[in-house]
Coordinates of C-alpha atoms in Angstrom, one line a residue:
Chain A
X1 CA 241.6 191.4 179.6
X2 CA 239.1 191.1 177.2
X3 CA 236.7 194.2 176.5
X4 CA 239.4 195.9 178.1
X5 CA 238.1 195.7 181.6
X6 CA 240.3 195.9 184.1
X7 CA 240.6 192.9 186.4
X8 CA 237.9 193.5 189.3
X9 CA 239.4 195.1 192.5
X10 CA 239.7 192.1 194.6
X11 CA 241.3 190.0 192.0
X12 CA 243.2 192.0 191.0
X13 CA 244.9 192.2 194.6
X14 CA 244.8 188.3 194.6
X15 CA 246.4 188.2 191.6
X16 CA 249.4 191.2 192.3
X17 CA 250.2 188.8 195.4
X18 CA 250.8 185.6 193.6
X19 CA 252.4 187.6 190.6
X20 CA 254.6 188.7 193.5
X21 CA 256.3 185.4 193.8
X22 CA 258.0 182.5 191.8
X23 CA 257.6 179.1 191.7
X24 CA 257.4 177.0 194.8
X25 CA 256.2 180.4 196.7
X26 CA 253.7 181.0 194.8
X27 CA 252.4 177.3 195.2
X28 CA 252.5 177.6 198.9
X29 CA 250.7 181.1 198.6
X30 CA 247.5 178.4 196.7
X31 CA 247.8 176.5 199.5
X32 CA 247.8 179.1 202.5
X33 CA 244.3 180.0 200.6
X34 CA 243.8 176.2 200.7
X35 CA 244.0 176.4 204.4
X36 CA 242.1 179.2 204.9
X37 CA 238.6 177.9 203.3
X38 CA 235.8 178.3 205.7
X39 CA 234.2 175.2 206.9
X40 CA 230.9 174.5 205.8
X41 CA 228.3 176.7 208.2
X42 CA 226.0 174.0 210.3
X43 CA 222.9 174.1 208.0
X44 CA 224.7 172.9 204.9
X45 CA 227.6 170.7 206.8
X46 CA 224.9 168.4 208.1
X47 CA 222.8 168.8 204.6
X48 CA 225.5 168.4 202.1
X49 CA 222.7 167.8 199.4
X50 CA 222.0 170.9 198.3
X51 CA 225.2 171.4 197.8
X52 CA 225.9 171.5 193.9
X53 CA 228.9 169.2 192.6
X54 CA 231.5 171.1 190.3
X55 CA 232.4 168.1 188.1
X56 CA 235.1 170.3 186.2
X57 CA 237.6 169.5 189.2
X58 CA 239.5 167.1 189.4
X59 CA 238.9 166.3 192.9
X60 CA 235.2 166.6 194.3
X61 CA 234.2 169.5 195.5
X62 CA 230.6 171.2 195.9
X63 CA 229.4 174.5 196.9
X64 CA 226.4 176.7 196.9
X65 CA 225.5 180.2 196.8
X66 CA 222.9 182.5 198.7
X67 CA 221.8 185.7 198.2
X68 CA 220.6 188.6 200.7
X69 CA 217.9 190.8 199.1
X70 CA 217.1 190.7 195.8
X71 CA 218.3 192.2 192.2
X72 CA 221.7 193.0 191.0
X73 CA 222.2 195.0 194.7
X74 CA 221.8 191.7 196.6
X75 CA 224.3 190.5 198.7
X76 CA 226.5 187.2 197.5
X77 CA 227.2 184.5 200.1
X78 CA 229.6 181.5 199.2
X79 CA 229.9 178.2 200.6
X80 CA 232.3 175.5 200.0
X81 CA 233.0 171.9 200.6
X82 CA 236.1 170.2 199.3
X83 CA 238.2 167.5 201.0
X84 CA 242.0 167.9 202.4
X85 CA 243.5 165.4 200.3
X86 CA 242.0 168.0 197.5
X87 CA 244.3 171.2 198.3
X88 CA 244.2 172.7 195.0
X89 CA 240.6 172.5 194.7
X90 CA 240.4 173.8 198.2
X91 CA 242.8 176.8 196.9
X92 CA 240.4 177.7 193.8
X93 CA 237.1 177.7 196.0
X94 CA 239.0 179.7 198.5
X95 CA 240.4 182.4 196.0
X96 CA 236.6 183.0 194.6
X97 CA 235.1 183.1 198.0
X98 CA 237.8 186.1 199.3
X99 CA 237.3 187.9 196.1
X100 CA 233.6 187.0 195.9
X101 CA 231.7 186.5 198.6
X102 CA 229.6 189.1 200.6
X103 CA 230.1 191.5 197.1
X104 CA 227.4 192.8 195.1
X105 CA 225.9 189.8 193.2
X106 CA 225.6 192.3 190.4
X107 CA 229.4 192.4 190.4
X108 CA 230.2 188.8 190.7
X109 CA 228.0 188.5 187.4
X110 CA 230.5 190.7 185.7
X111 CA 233.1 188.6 186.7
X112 CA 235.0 188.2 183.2
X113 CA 235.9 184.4 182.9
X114 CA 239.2 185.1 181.8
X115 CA 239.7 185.7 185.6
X116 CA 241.0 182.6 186.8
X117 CA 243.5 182.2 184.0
X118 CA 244.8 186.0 185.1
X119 CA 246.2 184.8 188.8
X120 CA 249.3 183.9 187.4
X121 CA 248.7 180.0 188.0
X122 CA 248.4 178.3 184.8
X123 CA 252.6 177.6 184.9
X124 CA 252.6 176.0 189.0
X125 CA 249.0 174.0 188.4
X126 CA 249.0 173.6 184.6
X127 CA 246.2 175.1 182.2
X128 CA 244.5 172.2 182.6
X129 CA 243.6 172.0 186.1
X130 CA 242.6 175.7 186.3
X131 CA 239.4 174.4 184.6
X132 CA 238.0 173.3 187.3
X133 CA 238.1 177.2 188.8
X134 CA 236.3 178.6 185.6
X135 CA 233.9 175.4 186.5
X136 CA 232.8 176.9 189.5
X137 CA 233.0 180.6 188.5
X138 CA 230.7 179.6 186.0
X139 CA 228.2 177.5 188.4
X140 CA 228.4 180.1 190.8
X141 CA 227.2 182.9 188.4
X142 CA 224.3 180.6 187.5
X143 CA 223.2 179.8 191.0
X144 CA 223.4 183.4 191.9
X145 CA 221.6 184.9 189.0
X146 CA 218.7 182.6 189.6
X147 CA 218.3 183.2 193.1
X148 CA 218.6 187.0 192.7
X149 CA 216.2 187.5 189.5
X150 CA 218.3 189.0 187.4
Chain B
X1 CA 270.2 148.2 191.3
X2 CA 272.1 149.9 193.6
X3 CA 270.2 149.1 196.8
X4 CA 268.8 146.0 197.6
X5 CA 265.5 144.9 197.2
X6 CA 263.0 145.0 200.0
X7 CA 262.9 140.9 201.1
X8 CA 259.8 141.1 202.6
X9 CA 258.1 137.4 202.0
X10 CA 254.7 138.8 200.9
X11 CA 256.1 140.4 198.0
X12 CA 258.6 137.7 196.6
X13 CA 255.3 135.8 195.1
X14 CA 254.7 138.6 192.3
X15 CA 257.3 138.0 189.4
X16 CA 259.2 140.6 189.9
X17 CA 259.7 141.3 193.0
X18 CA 261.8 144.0 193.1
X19 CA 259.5 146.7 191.6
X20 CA 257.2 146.9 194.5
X21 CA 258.6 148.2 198.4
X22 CA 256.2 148.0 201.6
X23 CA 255.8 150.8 203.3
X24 CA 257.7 149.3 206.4
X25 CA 261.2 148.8 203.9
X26 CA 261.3 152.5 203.5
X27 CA 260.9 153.4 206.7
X28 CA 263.3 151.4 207.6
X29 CA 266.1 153.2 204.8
X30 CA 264.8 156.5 205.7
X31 CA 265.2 156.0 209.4
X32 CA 269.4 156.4 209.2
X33 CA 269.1 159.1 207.2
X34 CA 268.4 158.6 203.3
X35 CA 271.1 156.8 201.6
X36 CA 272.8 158.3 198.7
X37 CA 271.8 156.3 196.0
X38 CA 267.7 155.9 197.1
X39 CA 265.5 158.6 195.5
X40 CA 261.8 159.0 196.7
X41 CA 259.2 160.7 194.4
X42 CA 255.8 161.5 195.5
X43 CA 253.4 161.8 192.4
X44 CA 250.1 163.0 192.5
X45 CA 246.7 163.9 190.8
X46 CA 246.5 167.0 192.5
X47 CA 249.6 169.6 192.5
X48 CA 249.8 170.9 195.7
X49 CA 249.0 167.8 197.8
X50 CA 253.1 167.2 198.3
X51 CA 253.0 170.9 199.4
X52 CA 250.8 169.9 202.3
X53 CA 253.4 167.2 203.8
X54 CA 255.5 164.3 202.2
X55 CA 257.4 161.6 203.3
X56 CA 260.8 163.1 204.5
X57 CA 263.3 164.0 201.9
X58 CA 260.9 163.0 199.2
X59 CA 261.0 165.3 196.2
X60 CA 257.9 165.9 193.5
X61 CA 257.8 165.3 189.7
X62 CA 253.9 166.2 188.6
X63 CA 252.7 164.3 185.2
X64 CA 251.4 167.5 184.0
X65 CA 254.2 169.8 184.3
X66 CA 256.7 167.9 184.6
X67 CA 256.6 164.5 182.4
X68 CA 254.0 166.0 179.4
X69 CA 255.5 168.4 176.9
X70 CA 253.7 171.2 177.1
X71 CA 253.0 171.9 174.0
X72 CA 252.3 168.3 171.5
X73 CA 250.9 166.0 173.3
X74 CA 253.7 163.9 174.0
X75 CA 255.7 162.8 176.7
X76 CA 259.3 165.3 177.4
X77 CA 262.4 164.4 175.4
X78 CA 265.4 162.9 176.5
X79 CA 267.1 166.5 177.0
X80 CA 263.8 167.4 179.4
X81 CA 264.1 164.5 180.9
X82 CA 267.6 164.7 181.9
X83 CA 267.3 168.3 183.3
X84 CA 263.9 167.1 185.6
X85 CA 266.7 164.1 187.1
X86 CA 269.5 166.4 187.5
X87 CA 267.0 169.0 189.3
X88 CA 265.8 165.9 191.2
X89 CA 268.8 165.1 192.3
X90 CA 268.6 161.5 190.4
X91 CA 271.4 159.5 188.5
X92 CA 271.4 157.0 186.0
X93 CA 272.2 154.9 188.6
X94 CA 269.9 155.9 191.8
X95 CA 267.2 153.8 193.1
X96 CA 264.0 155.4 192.4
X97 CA 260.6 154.9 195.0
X98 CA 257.4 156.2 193.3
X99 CA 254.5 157.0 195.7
X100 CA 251.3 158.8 195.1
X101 CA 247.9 159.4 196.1
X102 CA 244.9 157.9 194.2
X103 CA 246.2 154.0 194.7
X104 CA 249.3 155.2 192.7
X105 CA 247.8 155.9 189.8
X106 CA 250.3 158.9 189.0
X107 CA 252.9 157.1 190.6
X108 CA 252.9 153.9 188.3
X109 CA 252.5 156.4 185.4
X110 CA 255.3 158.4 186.5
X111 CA 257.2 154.8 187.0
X112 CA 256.3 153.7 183.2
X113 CA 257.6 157.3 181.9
X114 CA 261.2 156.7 183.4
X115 CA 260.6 153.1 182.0
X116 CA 260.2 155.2 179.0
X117 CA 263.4 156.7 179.1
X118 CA 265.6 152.8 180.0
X119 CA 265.8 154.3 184.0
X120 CA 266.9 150.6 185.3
X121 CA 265.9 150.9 188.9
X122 CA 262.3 152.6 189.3
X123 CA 260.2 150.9 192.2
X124 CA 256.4 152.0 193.7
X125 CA 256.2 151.7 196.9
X126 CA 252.7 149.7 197.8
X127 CA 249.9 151.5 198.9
X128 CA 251.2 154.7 198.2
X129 CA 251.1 157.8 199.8
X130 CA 247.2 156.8 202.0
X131 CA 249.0 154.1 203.1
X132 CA 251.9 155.7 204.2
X133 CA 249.7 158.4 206.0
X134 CA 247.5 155.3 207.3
X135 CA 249.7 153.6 209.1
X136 CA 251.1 156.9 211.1
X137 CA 254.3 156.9 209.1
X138 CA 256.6 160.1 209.2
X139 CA 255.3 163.5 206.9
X140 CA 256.9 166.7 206.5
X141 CA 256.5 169.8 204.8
X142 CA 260.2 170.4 205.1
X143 CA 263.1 170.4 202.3
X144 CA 265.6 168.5 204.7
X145 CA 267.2 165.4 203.7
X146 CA 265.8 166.3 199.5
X147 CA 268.8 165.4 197.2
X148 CA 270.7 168.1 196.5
X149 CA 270.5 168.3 192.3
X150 CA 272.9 166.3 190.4
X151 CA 274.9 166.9 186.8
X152 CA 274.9 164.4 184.2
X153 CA 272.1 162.3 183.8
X154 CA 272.3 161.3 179.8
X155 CA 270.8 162.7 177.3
X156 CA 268.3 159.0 176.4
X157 CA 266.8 158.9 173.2
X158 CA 263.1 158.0 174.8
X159 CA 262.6 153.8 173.4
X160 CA 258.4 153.8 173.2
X161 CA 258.0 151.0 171.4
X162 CA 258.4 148.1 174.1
X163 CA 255.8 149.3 176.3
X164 CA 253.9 152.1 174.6
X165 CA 251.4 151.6 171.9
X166 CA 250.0 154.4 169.3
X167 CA 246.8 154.7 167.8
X168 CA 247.7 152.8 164.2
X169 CA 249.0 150.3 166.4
X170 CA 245.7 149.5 168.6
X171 CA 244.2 149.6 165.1
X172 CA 246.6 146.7 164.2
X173 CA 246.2 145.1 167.4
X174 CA 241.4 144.9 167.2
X175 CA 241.0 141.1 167.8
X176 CA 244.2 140.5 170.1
X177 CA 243.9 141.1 174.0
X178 CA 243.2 144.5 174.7
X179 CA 242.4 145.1 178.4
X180 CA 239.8 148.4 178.6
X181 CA 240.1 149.5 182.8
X182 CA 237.9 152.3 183.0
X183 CA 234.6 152.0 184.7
X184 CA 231.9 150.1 183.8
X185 CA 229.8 153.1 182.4
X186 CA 233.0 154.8 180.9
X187 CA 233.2 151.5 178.6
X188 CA 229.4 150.7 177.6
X189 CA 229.5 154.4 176.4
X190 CA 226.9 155.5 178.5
X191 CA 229.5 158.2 180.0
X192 CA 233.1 159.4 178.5
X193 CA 234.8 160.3 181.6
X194 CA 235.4 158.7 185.0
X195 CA 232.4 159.2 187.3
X196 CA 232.3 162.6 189.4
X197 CA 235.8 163.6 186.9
X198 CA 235.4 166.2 184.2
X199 CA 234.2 165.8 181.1
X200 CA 237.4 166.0 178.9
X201 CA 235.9 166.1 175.5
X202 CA 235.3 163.0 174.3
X203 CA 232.9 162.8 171.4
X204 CA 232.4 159.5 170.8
X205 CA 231.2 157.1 174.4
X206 CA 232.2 153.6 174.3
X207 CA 235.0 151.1 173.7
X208 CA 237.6 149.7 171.3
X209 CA 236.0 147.1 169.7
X210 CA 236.9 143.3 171.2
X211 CA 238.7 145.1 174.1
X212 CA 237.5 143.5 177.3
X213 CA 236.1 145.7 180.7
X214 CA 238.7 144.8 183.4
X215 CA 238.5 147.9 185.5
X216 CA 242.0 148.9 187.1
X217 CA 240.7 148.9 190.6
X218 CA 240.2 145.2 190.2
X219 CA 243.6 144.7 191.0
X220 CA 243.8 146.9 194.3
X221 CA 243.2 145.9 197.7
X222 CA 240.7 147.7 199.8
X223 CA 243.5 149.7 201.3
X224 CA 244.9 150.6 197.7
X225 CA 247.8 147.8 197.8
X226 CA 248.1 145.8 195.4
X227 CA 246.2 142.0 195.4
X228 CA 248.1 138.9 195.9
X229 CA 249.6 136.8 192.8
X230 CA 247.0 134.4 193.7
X231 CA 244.1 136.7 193.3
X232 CA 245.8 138.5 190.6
X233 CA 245.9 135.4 188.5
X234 CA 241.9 134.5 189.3
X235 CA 240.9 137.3 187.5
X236 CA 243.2 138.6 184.9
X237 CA 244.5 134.6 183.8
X238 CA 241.7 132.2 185.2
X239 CA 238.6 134.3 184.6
X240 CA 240.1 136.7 181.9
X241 CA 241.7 134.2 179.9
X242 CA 245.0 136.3 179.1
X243 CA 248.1 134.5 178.7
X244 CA 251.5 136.2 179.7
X245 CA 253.5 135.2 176.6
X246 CA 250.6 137.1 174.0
X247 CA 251.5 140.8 173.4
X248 CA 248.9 142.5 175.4
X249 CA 247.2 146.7 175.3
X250 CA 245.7 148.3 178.3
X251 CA 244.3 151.4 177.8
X252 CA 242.0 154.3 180.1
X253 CA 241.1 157.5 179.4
X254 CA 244.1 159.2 179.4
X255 CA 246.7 156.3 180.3
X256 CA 247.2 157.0 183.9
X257 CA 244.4 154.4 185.5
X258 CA 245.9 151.8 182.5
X259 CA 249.5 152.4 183.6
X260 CA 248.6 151.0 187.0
X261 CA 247.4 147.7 185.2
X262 CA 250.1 148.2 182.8
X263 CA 252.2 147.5 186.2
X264 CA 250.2 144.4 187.5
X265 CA 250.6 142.8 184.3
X266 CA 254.5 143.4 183.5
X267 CA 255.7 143.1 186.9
X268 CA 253.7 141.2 189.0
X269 CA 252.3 138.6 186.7
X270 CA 255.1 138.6 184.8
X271 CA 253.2 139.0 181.1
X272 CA 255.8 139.8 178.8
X273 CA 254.8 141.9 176.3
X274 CA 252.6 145.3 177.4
X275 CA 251.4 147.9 176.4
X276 CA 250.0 150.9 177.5
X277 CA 248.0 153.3 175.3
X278 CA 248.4 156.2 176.5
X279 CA 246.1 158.5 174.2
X280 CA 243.6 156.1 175.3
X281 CA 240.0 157.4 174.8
X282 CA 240.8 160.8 175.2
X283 CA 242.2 160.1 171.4
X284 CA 239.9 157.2 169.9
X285 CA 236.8 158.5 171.5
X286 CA 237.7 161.5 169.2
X287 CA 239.1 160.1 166.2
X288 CA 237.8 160.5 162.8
X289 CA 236.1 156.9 160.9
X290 CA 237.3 155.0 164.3
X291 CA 235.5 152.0 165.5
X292 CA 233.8 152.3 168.5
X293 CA 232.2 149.8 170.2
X294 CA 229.2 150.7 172.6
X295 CA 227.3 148.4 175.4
X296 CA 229.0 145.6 177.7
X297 CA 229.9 143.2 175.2
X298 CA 233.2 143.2 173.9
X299 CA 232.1 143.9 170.5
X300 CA 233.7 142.0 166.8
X301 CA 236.7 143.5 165.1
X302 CA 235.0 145.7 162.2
X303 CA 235.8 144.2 158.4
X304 CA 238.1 147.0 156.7

């Protein structure tokens, strides 16, 4: 990692279960995660314009943040929308939001980027499409630093 | 070919028929179990979409990983090739079915790779994978009925030049019919990647100068098969002016929206002389002392 920081706690459990497996399994590990994202909660399903696009994907996908309290100490909340036919997006958004969401917004800040190239992905999705997580690691920082005040 | 061509009447107008199945023909192979010599290959934009259900016995070659070396910026070589068809469970002599999602986008490109390579019997199947799903047709997440990998598919020296053009040769070609079939906005410049797709670092917005804007989805149906020959012709021969005996260039972004029209041209028009550029704008849009064109006009060839 760079600045030798370790990988952040639940990452680095994310990323000790793919590195677990090989190839194909590890593939159908992305898209158990794929599966698994949330739905949109009411407020935003029926409101998907405040929803902010992540146009380093591939495939469309939008999300938005929210934050409880204030400051570094403040709560993170995730949100996601991404369609089927857009698994590997789905898996990306749903990696951040088990590592991310509900944490300390203070700590998703600190996030290092090199994260999402840490998961042991790059060599089942390509280099290339991993992008698109970075894309919304980076949008999600934003989002959240603005709405906290930090 | 080693199995016969799908007869259906609807597709014996295009010129060559025998590049293009319906949906209906391979159900109708697959439903005996999948003969020996029949290969289906799902190709997609995104990676893991095979992973969430396929058509039966299908297996998956991805243009990223499997088809692009890694590291140049090249397609794989003849020995890479070989080893993805022995893994894939393809001979030199199996009938291949490309499908994908995106109206086949990957799928045609995937198709023009093995075209790359001399692979005689390479077919898409119309309508690709939504279609398949549309109509109810048959999906599986399971490995049953996949070709068990093969030995021995040769070692081809990869032929390029009959149906893939370079940079120095678009440069060669300004003036001639070059066929531009990314969006509108993507080709007056005033964007330089597709709309809602990531910005891929493209310098330079715009065109190659005299190409003309014929985007690819002018060529798809509303349910992402292909147009008739009759309304193929209206717009790439009557309204377009492009004759099938002039050597012709399409290019995109990255050559997979271009390889679809790179399709519709060779095979169901019968043009016979295509190109497609895959380095496409990704390339000129970043090339040094290039000409670019910008707006909707096609633009004049520069003086050198």
């Amino acid at each position: 990692m760079t600045e030798g920081t370790a990988l952040p706690g639940a990452f680095a459990e994310i990323a000790d279960d793919f590195h677990a497996l090989t190839g194909r399994d590890r593939l159908q590990l992305l898209l158990e995660f794929a599966n698994g994202l949330p739905a949109l909660p009411e407020r935003y399903a029926e409101h998907p314009e405040l929803l902010e696009p992540v146009p380093e994907c591939q495939s469309p996908i939008f999300l938005i943040t929210e934050v409880e309290g204030g400051g570094r100490e403040a709560t993170a909340r995730l949100f996601f929308s991404a369609p089927p036919e857009a698994p590997t997006t789905r898996g990306f958004a749903a990696i951040l939001a088990e590592a991310l969401d509900g944490r300390p917004v203070g700590e998703v800040l600190d996030t290092p980027e090199t994260v999402t190239t840490e998961l042991g992905l790059a060599e089942v999705v390509s280099p290339l499409r991993l992008n698109g997580m970075a894309g919304m690691l980076a949008r999600i920082k934003r989002q959240l630093a603005l709405k906290a005040g930090v | 070919m080693t199995v016969s061509a799908d007869p259906t009447p609807a597709l014996q107008e295009y010129a060559r028929p025998e590049k293009l199945v319906t949906t209906q023909w391979l159900a109708d192979q697959l439903a005996a179990g999948r003969p020996a010599d029949l290969v289906v290959v799902e190709s997609d934009e995104d990676v893991l979409l095979y992973e969430t259900g396929h058509i039966p016995g299908a297996v998956k070659i991805d243009w990223h990983l499997d088809l692009n070396d890694p590291v140049t910026r090249d397609y794989v070589d003849g020995e890479g090739f070989a080893k993805l068809m022995d893994a894939a469970g393809i001979t030199r002599d199996t009938t291949v079915v490309v499908y994908g999602d995106k109206s086949n986008w990957w799928a045609a490109y995937a198709l023009w790779v093995f075209e790359l390579f001399g692979h005689a019997d390479v077919r898409l199947l119309d309508g690709g994978r939504a279609a398949w799903q549309a109509e109810g047709r048959e999906m599986t997440t399971s490995d049953d009925g996949r070709p068990a990998p093969t030995t021995g598919y040769p070692v081809v020296e990869r032929e390029d030049a009959p149906i893939r053009a370079y940079r120095e040769d678009v440069l060669d070609f300004l003036g001639g019919p070059l066929i531009d079939v990314r969006s509108p906005q993507e080709y007056s410049g005033e964007r330089t990647h597709m709309p809602d797709y990531p910005q891929e670092g493209t310098v330079r917005g715009g065109h190659i100068p005299t190409a003309r804007s014929v985007p690819w989805a002018r060529a798809a149906a509303e349910d992402g098969r292909f147009k008739s020959r009759a309304e193929l012709e209206e717009i790439y021969q009557s309204e377009l002016g492009f004759e099938t005996t002039t050597p012709t260039i399409v290019y995109c972004r990255i050559g997979e929206r271009s390889a679809h029209s790179w399709f519709v041209l060779t095979y169901l028009l019968g043009f016979e002389n295509v190109r497609n550029y895959d380095g496409s704008w990704t390339e000129w849009g970043n090339g040094v002392r290039l000409p670019i064109a910008q707006g909707t006009e096609p633009g004049e060839v520069p003086a050198r």
